[in-house]
Short mmCIF file of C-alpha atoms in Angstrom, two decimals:
data_model
loop_
_atom_site.label_atom_id
_atom_site.label_comp_id
_atom_site.label_asym_id
_atom_site.label_seq_id
_atom_site.Cartn_x
_atom_site.Cartn_y
_atom_site.Cartn_z
CA UNK A 25 23.21 -37.20 92.66
CA UNK A 26 25.76 -34.45 91.98
CA UNK A 27 26.69 -34.29 88.29
CA UNK A 28 30.44 -33.85 87.84
CA UNK A 29 29.97 -31.75 84.69
CA UNK A 30 28.13 -29.06 86.65
CA UNK A 31 29.52 -27.14 89.63
CA UNK A 32 27.98 -28.29 92.91
CA UNK A 33 26.14 -25.43 94.62
CA UNK A 34 25.38 -25.65 98.35
CA UNK A 35 22.55 -23.31 99.35
CA UNK A 36 22.90 -22.78 103.09
CA UNK A 37 19.76 -23.60 105.05
CA UNK A 38 20.03 -21.65 108.28
CA UNK A 39 16.38 -20.66 108.66
CA UNK A 40 16.63 -17.38 106.75
CA UNK A 41 14.27 -17.94 103.86
CA UNK A 42 14.28 -18.26 100.05
CA UNK A 43 16.43 -21.41 99.97
CA UNK A 44 14.13 -23.23 97.56
CA UNK A 45 13.92 -20.40 95.03
CA UNK A 46 17.69 -19.88 95.24
CA UNK A 47 18.22 -23.60 94.61
CA UNK A 48 15.92 -23.55 91.58
CA UNK A 49 17.66 -20.42 90.29
CA UNK A 50 21.15 -21.91 90.43
CA UNK A 51 19.92 -25.20 88.97
CA UNK A 52 18.36 -23.36 86.02
CA UNK A 53 21.63 -21.45 85.55
CA UNK A 54 23.68 -24.62 85.11
CA UNK A 55 24.64 -25.57 88.64
CA UNK A 56 23.86 -28.75 90.54
CA UNK A 57 22.21 -26.99 93.48
CA UNK A 58 21.06 -28.51 96.74
CA UNK A 59 19.98 -27.25 100.14
CA UNK A 60 22.08 -28.17 103.16
CA UNK A 61 22.47 -27.29 106.81
CA UNK A 62 25.49 -29.60 107.20
CA UNK A 63 28.86 -27.86 107.48
CA UNK A 64 30.91 -30.70 105.98
CA UNK A 65 28.59 -31.01 102.99
CA UNK A 66 28.69 -27.26 102.37
CA UNK A 67 32.47 -27.15 102.72
CA UNK A 68 32.87 -29.80 100.01
CA UNK A 69 30.76 -27.94 97.42
CA UNK A 70 32.24 -25.94 94.56
CA UNK A 71 30.02 -22.97 95.41
CA UNK A 72 28.30 -21.86 98.62
CA UNK A 73 25.26 -19.60 98.43
CA UNK A 74 24.15 -17.48 101.40
CA UNK A 75 20.48 -16.54 100.99
CA UNK A 76 18.69 -14.18 103.34
CA UNK A 77 15.32 -12.54 103.81
CA UNK A 78 14.31 -10.40 106.77
CA UNK A 79 16.03 -8.46 109.54
CA UNK A 80 19.82 -8.78 109.51
CA UNK A 81 20.12 -9.37 113.27
CA UNK A 82 17.73 -12.33 113.07
CA UNK A 83 19.52 -13.75 110.04
CA UNK A 84 22.89 -13.43 111.79
CA UNK A 85 21.59 -15.08 114.96
CA UNK A 86 20.24 -18.09 113.06
CA UNK A 87 23.39 -18.32 110.93
CA UNK A 88 25.64 -18.29 114.00
CA UNK A 89 23.46 -20.91 115.69
CA UNK A 90 23.67 -23.13 112.60
CA UNK A 91 27.42 -23.67 112.89
CA UNK A 92 27.91 -22.60 109.27
CA UNK A 93 29.89 -19.41 109.93
CA UNK A 94 33.11 -21.41 110.11
CA UNK A 95 32.41 -22.72 106.61
CA UNK A 96 32.18 -19.17 105.26
CA UNK A 97 35.31 -18.07 107.14
CA UNK A 98 37.29 -20.99 105.75
CA UNK A 99 36.05 -20.55 102.17
CA UNK A 100 36.83 -16.86 102.09
CA UNK A 101 40.24 -17.44 103.61
CA UNK A 102 41.00 -20.04 100.93
CA UNK A 103 39.48 -17.99 98.07
CA UNK A 104 36.66 -20.43 97.35
CA UNK A 105 33.45 -19.23 95.63
CA UNK A 106 30.72 -17.69 97.79
CA UNK A 107 27.57 -15.97 96.50
CA UNK A 108 25.46 -13.82 98.84
CA UNK A 109 21.91 -12.72 98.06
CA UNK A 110 20.32 -9.63 99.63
CA UNK A 111 20.67 -9.93 103.43
CA UNK A 112 22.85 -12.99 102.84
CA UNK A 113 25.33 -10.64 101.21
CA UNK A 114 24.90 -7.82 103.72
CA UNK A 115 25.72 -9.95 106.75
CA UNK A 116 29.21 -10.66 105.39
CA UNK A 117 30.21 -7.02 105.98
CA UNK A 118 31.45 -5.42 109.18
CA UNK A 119 28.43 -3.45 110.35
CA UNK A 120 24.83 -2.66 109.41
CA UNK A 121 22.79 0.42 110.22
CA UNK A 122 19.80 -1.90 110.53
CA UNK A 123 19.52 -2.15 114.30
CA UNK A 124 23.15 -0.96 114.67
CA UNK A 125 24.18 -4.59 114.07
CA UNK A 126 27.77 -5.91 113.88
CA UNK A 127 28.15 -8.20 110.88
CA UNK A 128 30.46 -11.16 110.37
CA UNK A 129 33.30 -8.87 109.31
CA UNK A 130 34.39 -11.17 106.49
CA UNK A 131 34.34 -8.33 103.96
CA UNK A 132 35.47 -4.73 104.53
CA UNK A 133 32.57 -2.31 104.39
CA UNK A 134 29.24 -1.40 105.94
CA UNK A 135 25.53 -1.67 105.23
CA UNK A 136 23.63 1.62 105.04
CA UNK A 137 19.96 2.58 105.05
CA UNK A 138 18.55 4.69 102.25
CA UNK A 139 18.65 8.36 103.20
CA UNK A 140 15.54 10.14 104.55
CA UNK A 141 13.23 11.09 101.73
CA UNK A 142 13.95 7.93 99.74
CA UNK A 143 10.96 5.57 99.66
CA UNK A 144 11.55 2.35 101.58
CA UNK A 145 11.42 -0.45 101.04
CA UNK A 146 12.77 -0.29 97.52
CA UNK A 147 10.49 -2.95 96.07
CA UNK A 148 10.00 -4.09 92.51
CA UNK A 149 11.90 -4.25 89.23
CA UNK A 150 14.72 -1.80 88.60
CA UNK A 151 17.60 -1.32 86.16
CA UNK A 152 21.05 -2.77 86.87
CA UNK A 153 23.87 -0.59 85.50
CA UNK A 154 27.36 -2.01 84.96
CA UNK A 155 30.40 -0.15 86.22
CA UNK A 156 32.18 0.35 82.91
CA UNK A 157 35.64 -1.07 82.65
CA UNK A 158 35.25 -3.24 85.74
CA UNK A 159 37.13 -6.57 85.43
CA UNK A 160 33.87 -8.41 86.17
CA UNK A 161 31.78 -6.52 83.63
CA UNK A 162 31.42 -9.75 81.62
CA UNK A 163 29.39 -11.24 84.49
CA UNK A 164 26.71 -8.71 83.54
CA UNK A 165 26.49 -9.78 79.88
CA UNK A 166 22.80 -9.77 78.99
CA UNK A 167 22.03 -8.26 82.41
CA UNK A 168 23.34 -4.68 82.32
CA UNK A 169 20.56 -2.29 81.36
CA UNK A 170 17.90 -4.85 82.27
CA UNK A 171 15.58 -4.91 85.29
CA UNK A 172 16.00 -7.22 88.27
CA UNK A 173 13.81 -7.70 91.33
CA UNK A 174 14.63 -5.73 94.49
CA UNK A 175 13.08 -5.69 97.94
CA UNK A 176 15.21 -3.91 100.58
CA UNK A 177 15.76 -0.77 102.65
CA UNK A 178 19.51 -1.21 103.17
CA UNK A 179 22.46 -1.78 100.84
CA UNK A 180 26.11 -2.75 101.20
CA UNK A 181 28.88 -0.18 100.70
CA UNK A 182 32.32 -1.81 100.28
CA UNK A 183 35.29 0.11 101.66
CA UNK A 184 36.91 -0.11 98.23
CA UNK A 185 34.74 1.28 95.42
CA UNK A 186 36.61 -1.01 93.02
CA UNK A 187 34.60 -3.89 94.47
CA UNK A 188 31.34 -2.45 93.09
CA UNK A 189 30.48 -4.25 89.84
CA UNK A 190 27.05 -2.68 89.20
CA UNK A 191 24.80 0.02 90.59
CA UNK A 192 21.12 0.95 90.63
CA UNK A 193 19.15 4.18 91.03
CA UNK A 194 16.17 4.46 93.37
CA UNK A 195 14.71 7.93 93.59
CA UNK A 196 17.30 10.28 95.06
CA UNK A 197 19.54 7.30 95.84
CA UNK A 198 21.59 7.35 92.66
CA UNK A 199 24.24 4.74 92.02
CA UNK A 200 23.91 2.57 95.10
CA UNK A 201 25.86 -0.73 94.82
CA UNK A 202 23.75 -3.68 93.70
CA UNK A 203 26.42 -6.17 92.56
CA UNK A 204 29.67 -6.45 94.50
CA UNK A 205 32.66 -8.70 94.19
CA UNK A 206 35.76 -9.07 96.31
CA UNK A 207 38.05 -12.00 95.78
CA UNK A 208 35.94 -15.13 95.39
CA UNK A 209 32.89 -13.50 97.03
CA UNK A 210 30.09 -12.06 94.88
CA UNK A 211 26.89 -10.53 96.20
CA UNK A 212 23.72 -9.08 94.73
CA UNK A 213 21.35 -6.70 96.47
CA UNK A 214 18.56 -7.81 94.16
CA UNK A 215 17.22 -11.36 94.00
CA UNK A 216 18.56 -13.04 90.83
CA UNK A 217 16.52 -16.14 91.65
CA UNK A 218 13.36 -14.02 91.42
CA UNK A 219 14.47 -11.98 88.41
CA UNK A 220 13.38 -14.35 85.66
CA UNK A 221 15.56 -14.86 82.60
CA UNK A 222 17.77 -11.87 83.43
CA UNK A 223 18.60 -13.30 86.85
CA UNK A 224 19.26 -16.71 85.32
CA UNK A 225 21.73 -15.10 82.91
CA UNK A 226 23.62 -13.42 85.73
CA UNK A 227 23.91 -16.65 87.70
CA UNK A 228 24.98 -18.57 84.58
CA UNK A 229 27.59 -15.93 83.78
CA UNK A 230 28.92 -16.11 87.32
CA UNK A 231 28.95 -19.91 87.44
CA UNK A 232 31.03 -19.90 84.26
CA UNK A 233 33.77 -18.19 86.31
CA UNK A 234 33.85 -20.96 88.92
CA UNK A 235 36.27 -23.01 86.81
CA UNK A 236 38.72 -20.10 87.16
CA UNK A 237 38.66 -20.23 90.94
CA UNK A 238 40.50 -22.54 93.35
CA UNK A 239 38.70 -25.82 93.93
CA UNK A 240 37.93 -26.46 90.23
CA UNK A 241 40.21 -27.24 87.30
CA UNK A 242 41.75 -24.04 86.00
CA UNK A 243 44.53 -21.53 86.46
CA UNK A 244 43.12 -19.87 89.57
CA UNK A 245 41.70 -16.40 90.03
CA UNK A 246 44.82 -14.30 89.93
CA UNK A 247 42.86 -11.20 89.00
CA UNK A 248 40.87 -11.26 92.24
CA UNK A 249 43.01 -11.63 95.35
CA UNK A 250 40.94 -12.88 98.25
CA UNK A 251 40.00 -10.51 101.05
CA UNK A 252 40.92 -12.89 103.83
CA UNK A 253 39.02 -13.11 107.08
CA UNK A 254 38.90 -9.82 108.95
#
């Protein structure tokens, strides 16, 4: 049963992996998380989480076949909370260099591969660095300067650098975006659900902002105008 004192968190099950660990992660962080493949159920939740593991083209194909894309389009249009993890975040952008793949185009930006000479995949624990002075820096309380778990060869690059909340260094790839936020959409390149206590802190910090977004009691999220559907 959904507990009204905790934000309901719908983890989209579209056949793209890590739904169970994402559910456990958001539950541990203070959400009332559940897995769903039903569009109406997802649309009614306070928060929608888009997980993703694997090749972006495969993830996009299964997401489109699931009928859940319309849920994401509607939520982003109405400035409702969405959280993307790894490929689940990447597929929201306009284009990926992985297989020269068009994305959903719900966020302005592209997904790039690490440059030649940088070891791929970037796998393991690495330091998350806050962008100082960013309005969402508080989301990284207890997280900035700590290590989170990464496994990827590509990363999202928003059109507007102001949407980058935190960065990470990997070899010669210095300062690539690893936490992004635009409007009600937040994404992490690392896996907070696999990052132990540090990941739990980040999710708890972010969930604490849900009451400031449309769909929950609060004044709204005036500081973060929604991107709209592109």
